[in-house]
Each structure stands twice: as structure tokens, then as C-alpha cells.
mmCIF file of C-alpha atoms and ligand atoms in Angstrom:
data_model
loop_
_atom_site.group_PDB
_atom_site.id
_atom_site.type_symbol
_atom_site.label_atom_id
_atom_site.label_comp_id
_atom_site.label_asym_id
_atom_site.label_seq_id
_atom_site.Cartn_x
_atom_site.Cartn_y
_atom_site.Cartn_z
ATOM 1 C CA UNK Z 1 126.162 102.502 106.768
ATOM 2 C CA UNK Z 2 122.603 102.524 106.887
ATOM 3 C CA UNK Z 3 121.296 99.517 105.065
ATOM 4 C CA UNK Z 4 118.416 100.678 103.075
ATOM 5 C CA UNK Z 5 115.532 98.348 101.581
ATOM 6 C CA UNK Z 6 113.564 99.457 98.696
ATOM 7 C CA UNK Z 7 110.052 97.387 98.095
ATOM 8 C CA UNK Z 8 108.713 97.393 95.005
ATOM 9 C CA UNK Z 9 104.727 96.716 95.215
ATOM 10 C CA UNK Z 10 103.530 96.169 91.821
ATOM 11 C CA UNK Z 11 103.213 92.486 90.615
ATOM 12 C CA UNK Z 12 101.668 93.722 87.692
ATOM 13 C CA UNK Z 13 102.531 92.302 83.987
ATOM 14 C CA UNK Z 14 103.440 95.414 82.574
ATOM 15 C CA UNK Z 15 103.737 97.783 85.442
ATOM 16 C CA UNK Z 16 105.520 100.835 85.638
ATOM 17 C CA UNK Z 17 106.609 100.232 89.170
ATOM 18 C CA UNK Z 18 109.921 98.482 87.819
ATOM 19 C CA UNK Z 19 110.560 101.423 85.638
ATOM 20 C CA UNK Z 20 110.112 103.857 89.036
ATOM 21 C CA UNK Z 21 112.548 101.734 90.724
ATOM 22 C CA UNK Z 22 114.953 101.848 88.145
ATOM 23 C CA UNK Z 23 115.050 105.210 88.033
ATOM 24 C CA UNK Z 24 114.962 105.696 92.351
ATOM 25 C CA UNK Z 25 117.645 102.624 92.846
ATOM 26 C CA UNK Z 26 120.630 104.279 91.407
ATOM 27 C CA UNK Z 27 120.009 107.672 93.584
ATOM 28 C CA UNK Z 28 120.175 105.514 96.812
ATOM 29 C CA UNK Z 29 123.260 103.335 95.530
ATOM 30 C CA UNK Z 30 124.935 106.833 94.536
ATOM 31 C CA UNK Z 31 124.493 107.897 98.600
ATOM 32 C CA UNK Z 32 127.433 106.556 100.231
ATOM 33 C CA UNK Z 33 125.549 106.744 103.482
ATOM 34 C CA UNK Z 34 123.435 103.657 101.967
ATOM 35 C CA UNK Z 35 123.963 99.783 101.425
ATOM 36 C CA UNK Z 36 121.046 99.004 99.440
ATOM 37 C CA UNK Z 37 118.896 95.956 98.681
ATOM 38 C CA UNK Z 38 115.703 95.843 96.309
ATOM 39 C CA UNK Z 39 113.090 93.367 97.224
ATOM 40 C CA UNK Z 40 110.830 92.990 94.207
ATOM 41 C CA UNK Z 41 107.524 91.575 95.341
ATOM 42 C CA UNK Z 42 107.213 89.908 91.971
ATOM 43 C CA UNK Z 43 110.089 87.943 92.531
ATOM 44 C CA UNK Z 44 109.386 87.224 95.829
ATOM 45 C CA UNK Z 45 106.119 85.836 94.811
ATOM 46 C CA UNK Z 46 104.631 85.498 97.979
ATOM 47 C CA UNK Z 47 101.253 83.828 98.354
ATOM 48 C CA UNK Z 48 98.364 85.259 100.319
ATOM 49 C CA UNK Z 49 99.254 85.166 103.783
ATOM 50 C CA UNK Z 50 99.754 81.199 104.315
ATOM 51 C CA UNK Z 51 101.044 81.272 108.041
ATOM 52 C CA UNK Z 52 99.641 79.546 110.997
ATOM 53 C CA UNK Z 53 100.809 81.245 113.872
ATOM 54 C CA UNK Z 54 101.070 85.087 114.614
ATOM 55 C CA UNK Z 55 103.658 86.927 112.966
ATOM 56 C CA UNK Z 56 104.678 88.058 116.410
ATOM 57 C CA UNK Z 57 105.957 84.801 117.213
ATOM 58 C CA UNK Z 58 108.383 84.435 114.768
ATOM 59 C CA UNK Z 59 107.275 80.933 113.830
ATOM 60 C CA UNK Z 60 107.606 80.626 110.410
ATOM 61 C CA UNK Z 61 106.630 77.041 109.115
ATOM 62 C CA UNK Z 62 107.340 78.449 105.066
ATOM 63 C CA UNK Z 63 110.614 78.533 103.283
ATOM 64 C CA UNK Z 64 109.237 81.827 101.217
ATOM 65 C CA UNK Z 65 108.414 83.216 104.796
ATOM 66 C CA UNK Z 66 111.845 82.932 106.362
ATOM 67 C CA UNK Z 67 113.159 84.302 103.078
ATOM 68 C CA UNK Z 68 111.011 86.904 103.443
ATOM 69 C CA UNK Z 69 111.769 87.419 107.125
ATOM 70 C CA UNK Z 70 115.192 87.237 106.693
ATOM 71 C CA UNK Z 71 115.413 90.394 104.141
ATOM 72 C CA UNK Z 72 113.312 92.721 105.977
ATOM 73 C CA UNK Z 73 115.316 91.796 109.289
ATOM 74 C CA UNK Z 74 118.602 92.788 107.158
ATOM 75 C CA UNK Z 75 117.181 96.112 107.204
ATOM 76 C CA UNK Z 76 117.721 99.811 108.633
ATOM 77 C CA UNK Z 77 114.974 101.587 106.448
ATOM 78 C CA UNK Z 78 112.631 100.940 104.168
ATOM 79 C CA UNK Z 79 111.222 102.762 100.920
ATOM 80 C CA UNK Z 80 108.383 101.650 99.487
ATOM 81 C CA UNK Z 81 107.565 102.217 95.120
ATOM 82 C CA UNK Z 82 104.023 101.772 95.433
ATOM 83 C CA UNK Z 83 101.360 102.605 93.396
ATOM 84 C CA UNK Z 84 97.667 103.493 94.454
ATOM 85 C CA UNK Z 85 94.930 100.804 93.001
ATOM 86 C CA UNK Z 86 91.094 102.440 93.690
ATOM 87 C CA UNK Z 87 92.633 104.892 96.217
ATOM 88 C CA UNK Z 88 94.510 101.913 98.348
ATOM 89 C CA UNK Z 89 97.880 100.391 98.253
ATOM 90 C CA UNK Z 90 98.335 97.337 95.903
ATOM 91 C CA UNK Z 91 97.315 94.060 97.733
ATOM 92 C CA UNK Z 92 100.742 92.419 97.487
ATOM 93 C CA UNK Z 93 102.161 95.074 99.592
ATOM 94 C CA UNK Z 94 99.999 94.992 102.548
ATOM 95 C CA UNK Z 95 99.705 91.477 102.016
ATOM 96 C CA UNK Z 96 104.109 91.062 101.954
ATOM 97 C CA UNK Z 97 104.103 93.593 105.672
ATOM 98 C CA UNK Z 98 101.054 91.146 107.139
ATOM 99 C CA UNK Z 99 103.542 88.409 107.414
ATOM 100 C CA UNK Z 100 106.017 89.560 109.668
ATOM 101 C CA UNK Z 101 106.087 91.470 112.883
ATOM 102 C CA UNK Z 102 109.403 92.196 114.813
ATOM 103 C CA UNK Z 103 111.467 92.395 111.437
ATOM 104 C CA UNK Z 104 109.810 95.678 110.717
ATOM 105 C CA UNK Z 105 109.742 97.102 114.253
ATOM 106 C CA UNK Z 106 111.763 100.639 115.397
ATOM 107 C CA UNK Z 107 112.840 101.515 111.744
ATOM 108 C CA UNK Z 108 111.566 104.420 109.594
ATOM 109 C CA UNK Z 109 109.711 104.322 106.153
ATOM 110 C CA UNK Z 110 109.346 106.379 103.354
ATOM 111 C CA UNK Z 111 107.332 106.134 100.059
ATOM 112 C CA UNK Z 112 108.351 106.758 96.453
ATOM 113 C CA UNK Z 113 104.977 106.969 95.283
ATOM 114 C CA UNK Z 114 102.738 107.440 91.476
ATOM 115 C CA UNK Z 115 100.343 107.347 89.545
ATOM 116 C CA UNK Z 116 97.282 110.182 87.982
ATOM 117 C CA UNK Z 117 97.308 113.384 89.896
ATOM 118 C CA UNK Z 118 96.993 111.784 92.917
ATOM 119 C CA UNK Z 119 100.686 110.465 92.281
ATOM 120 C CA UNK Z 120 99.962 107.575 94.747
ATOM 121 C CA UNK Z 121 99.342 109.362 98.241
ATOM 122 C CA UNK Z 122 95.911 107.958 99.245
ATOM 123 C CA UNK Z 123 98.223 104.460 99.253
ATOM 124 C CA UNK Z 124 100.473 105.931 100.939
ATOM 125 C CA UNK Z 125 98.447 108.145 103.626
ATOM 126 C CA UNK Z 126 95.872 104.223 103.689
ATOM 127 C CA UNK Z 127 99.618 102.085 104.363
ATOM 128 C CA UNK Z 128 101.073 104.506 107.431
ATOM 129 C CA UNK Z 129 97.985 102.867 110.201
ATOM 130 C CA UNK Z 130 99.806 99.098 109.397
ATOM 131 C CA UNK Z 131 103.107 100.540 109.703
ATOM 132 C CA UNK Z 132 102.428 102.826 112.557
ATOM 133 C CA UNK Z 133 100.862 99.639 114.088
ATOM 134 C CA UNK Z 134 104.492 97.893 113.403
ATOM 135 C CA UNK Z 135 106.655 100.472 115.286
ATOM 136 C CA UNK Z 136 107.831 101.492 111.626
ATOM 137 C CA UNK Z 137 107.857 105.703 111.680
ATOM 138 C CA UNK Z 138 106.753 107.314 108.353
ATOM 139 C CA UNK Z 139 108.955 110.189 107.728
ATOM 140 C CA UNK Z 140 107.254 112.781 106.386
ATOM 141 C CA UNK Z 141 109.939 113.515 103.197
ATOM 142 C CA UNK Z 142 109.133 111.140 99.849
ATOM 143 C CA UNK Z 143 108.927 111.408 96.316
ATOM 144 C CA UNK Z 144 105.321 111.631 95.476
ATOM 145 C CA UNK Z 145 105.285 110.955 91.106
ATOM 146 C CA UNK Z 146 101.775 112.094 89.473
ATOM 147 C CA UNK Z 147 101.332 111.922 86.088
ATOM 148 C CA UNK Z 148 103.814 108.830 85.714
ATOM 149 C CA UNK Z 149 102.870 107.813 82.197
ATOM 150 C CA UNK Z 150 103.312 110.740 81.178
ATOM 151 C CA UNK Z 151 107.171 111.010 82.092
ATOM 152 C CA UNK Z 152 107.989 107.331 80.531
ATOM 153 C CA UNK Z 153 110.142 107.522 76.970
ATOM 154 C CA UNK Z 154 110.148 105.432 74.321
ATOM 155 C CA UNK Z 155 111.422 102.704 76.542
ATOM 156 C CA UNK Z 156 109.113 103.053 78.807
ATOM 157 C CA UNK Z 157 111.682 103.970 81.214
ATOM 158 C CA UNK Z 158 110.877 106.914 83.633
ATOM 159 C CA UNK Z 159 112.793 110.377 83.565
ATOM 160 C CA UNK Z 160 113.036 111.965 86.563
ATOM 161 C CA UNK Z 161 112.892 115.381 86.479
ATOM 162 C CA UNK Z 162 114.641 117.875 89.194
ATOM 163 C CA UNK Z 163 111.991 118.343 91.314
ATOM 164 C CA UNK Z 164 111.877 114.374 92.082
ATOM 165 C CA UNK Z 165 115.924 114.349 92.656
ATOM 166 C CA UNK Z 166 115.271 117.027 95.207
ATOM 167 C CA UNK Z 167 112.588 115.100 96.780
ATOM 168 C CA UNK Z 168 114.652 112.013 96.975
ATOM 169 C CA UNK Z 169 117.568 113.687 98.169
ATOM 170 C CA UNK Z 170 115.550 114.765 101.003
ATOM 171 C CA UNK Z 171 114.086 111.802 101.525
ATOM 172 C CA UNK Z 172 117.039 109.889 101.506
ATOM 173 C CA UNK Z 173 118.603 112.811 104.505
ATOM 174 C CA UNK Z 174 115.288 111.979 106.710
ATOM 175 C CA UNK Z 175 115.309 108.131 106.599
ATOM 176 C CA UNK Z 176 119.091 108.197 107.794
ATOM 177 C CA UNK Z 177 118.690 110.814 110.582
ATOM 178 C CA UNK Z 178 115.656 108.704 111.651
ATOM 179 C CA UNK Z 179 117.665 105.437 111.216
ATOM 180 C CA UNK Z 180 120.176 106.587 113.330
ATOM 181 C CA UNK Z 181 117.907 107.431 115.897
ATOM 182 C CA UNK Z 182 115.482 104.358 116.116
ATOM 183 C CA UNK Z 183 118.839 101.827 115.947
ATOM 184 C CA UNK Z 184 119.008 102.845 119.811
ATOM 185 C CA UNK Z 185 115.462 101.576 120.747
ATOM 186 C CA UNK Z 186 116.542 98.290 118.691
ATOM 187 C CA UNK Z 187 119.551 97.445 121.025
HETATM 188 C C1 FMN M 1 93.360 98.164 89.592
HETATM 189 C C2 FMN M 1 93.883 99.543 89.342
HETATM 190 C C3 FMN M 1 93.386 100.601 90.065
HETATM 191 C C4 FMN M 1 93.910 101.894 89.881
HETATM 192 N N1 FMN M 1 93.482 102.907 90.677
HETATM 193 C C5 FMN M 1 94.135 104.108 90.625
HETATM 194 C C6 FMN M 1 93.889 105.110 91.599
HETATM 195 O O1 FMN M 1 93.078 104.955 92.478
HETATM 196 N N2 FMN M 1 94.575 106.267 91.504
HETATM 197 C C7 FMN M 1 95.521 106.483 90.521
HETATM 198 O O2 FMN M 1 96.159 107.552 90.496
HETATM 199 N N3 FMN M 1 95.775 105.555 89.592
HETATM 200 C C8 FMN M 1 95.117 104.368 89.626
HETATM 201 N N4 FMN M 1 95.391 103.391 88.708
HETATM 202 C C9 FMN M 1 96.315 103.708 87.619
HETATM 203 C C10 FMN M 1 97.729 103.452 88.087
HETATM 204 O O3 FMN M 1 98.230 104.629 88.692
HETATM 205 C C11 FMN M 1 98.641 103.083 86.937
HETATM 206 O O4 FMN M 1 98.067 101.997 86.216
HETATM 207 C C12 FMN M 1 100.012 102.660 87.430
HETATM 208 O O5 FMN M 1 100.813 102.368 86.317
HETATM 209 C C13 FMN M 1 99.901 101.426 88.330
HETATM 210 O O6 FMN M 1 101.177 101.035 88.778
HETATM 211 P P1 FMN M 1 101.852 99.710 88.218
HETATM 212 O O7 FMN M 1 101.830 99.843 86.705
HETATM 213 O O8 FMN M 1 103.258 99.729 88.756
HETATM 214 O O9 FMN M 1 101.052 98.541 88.698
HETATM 215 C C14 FMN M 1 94.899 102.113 88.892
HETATM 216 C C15 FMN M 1 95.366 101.022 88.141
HETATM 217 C C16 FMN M 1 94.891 99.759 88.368
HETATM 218 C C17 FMN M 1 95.485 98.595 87.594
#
């Protein structure tokens, strides 16, 4: 089983990011290939980037850090609901992959990603040089959302429509080929 971590980047008080997740979660959990975890960044609350030493080193001096640490570690592959904020990816992402190092390293990526019409990819296209940088390999399949409000009912919870399903689906067949394949360069 590939164990599968999905990141959700919005800390936002009434962000839509939870309501993307919700909708994304069940998919993975519904692929028997996948064990899946959701690290909500929100929850996680983790401060601005409070360590001494280089992530690289491993020495963590913060209880939230080796929490942190220990999650990302757990994982095969990542996906990542982010949002784009002015064209960028939300700070408390790129803030939550600046404190660790080796726990990302040899795994693959992928993005479910919204907003307007540019449904989130300048975040996405800004985040692969930091990942890239951390051994973790982008795969080019993800689930790109534009128009998000527009697809929230009365609940504000999101409905999917075929086209995203697909998109996951194929996501979802990338990130375990790739996991597969990068688990060798991690023995
Ligand atoms: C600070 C800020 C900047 C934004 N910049 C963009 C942007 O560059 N492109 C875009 O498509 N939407 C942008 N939006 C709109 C977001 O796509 C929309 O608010 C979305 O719901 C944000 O995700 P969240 O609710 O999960 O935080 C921005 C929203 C905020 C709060």
C-alpha cells in the first residue's frame, strides 16, 4: 500500500480549501492502492519557521517540529489542496515544507489545486523549484479546480464534477507508479 499524504494549505477562517479536501479525501480512501492521512495545516498550527539548526540535520529542538517531521516521514506521496494567493502558494505551505529536509526526499507530489480561472497553477508551477530542490518529483497529472466558488452548494461544500474525478483518477495512477519507483532510491 502506498501511504498517501494529503496537505491542506489554507489556514484561512472561512476557506474553501477544507471543502476541496472533503470532496478529494474520499476518492483517495476509495483507492485500495492508498492508506491515507490528511495533514491540515490549520491544525497543525505551525509557527513561522522557529528552528535553529538546518532542516538537513534532523535536529529538531520543537515538539510541533517532530510532530511535523514525524507525519511527512510516514509518507509515500504527497498531494497538496492549495490555493494560489497573488499568483503564489499560501505562506503556510511553503512555510510547513521549509522545516524539514530528508522527510520529503525521493517521493513524488501532486497538486489538487483552485481558485479564479487560474484554478491555482501559478502556486503550483511557483511550489515545484522547493520541491524539486527536496528530491520530491512533481508528476505532471493533478486536478487543477478554476472557478471553485462557483461549484460550492448551499453548504458550501464542493461538487465535483466528472472532469475532476477523471483528473484525480489519473492523478492518483501517476503518484503510485512514481511511488513505486522512487521507494528504491529510499532503501
Ligand atoms: C490573499 C489572497 C490572494 C488571492 N489571490 C488569488 C490569485 O492570485 N489567483 C486566484 O485565482 N485567486 C486568488 N484569490 C482568491 C482565492 O482563489 C479564493 O479566495 C480561494 O477561496 C482561496 O482559498 P482558501 O479559501 O482555501 O484560502 C486570493 C485570495 C486571497 C485571500
Amino acid at each position: 500500500m502506498t501511504k498517501l499524504l494529503i496537505v491542506i494549505a489554507s489556514v484561512r477562517p472561512g476557506r474553501v480549501g477544507e471543502s476541496v479536501a472533503n470532496w478529494f479525501v474520499p476518492i483517495a480512501e476509495a483507492d485500495e492502492r492508498f492508506e491515507v492521512e490528511v495533514a491540515d495545516l490549520k491544525e497543525l498550527d505551525l509557527p513561522f519557521m522557529d528552528e535553529p539548526n538546518m532542516p538537513g540535520r534532523r535536529e529538531y529542538t520543537k515538539e510541533h517540529t517532530k510532530k511535523w517531521s514525524a507525519i511527512v516521514d510516514r509518507a509515500d506521496a504527497f498531494v497538496f489542496v492549495t490555493p494560489e494567493y497573488n499568483a503564489t502558494p499560501a505562506p503556510a505551505l511553503k512555510n510547513a515544507i521549509d522545516y524539514l529536509y530528508h522527510e520529503w526526499s525521493y517521493k513524488p507530489c501532486s497538486f489538487v489545486s483552485y481558485g479564479g480561472v487560474w484554478a491555482g497553477a501559478r502556486a503550483v508551477q511557483a511550489l515545484k523549484p522547493t520541491l524539486t530542490q527536496l528530491s520530491v518529483m512533481p508528476v505532471p497529472e493533478m486536478v487543477p479546480i478554476p472557478g471553485v466558488s462557483g461549484l460550492l452548494d448551499d453548504q458550501g461544500n464542493l461538487q465535483g464534477t466528472e472532469i475532476h474525478e477523471k483528473s484525480a483518477g489519473g492523478m492518483l495512477n501517476s503518484l503510485e507508479k512514481w511511488s513505486g519507483a522512487l521507494k528504491t532510491l529510499r532503501q
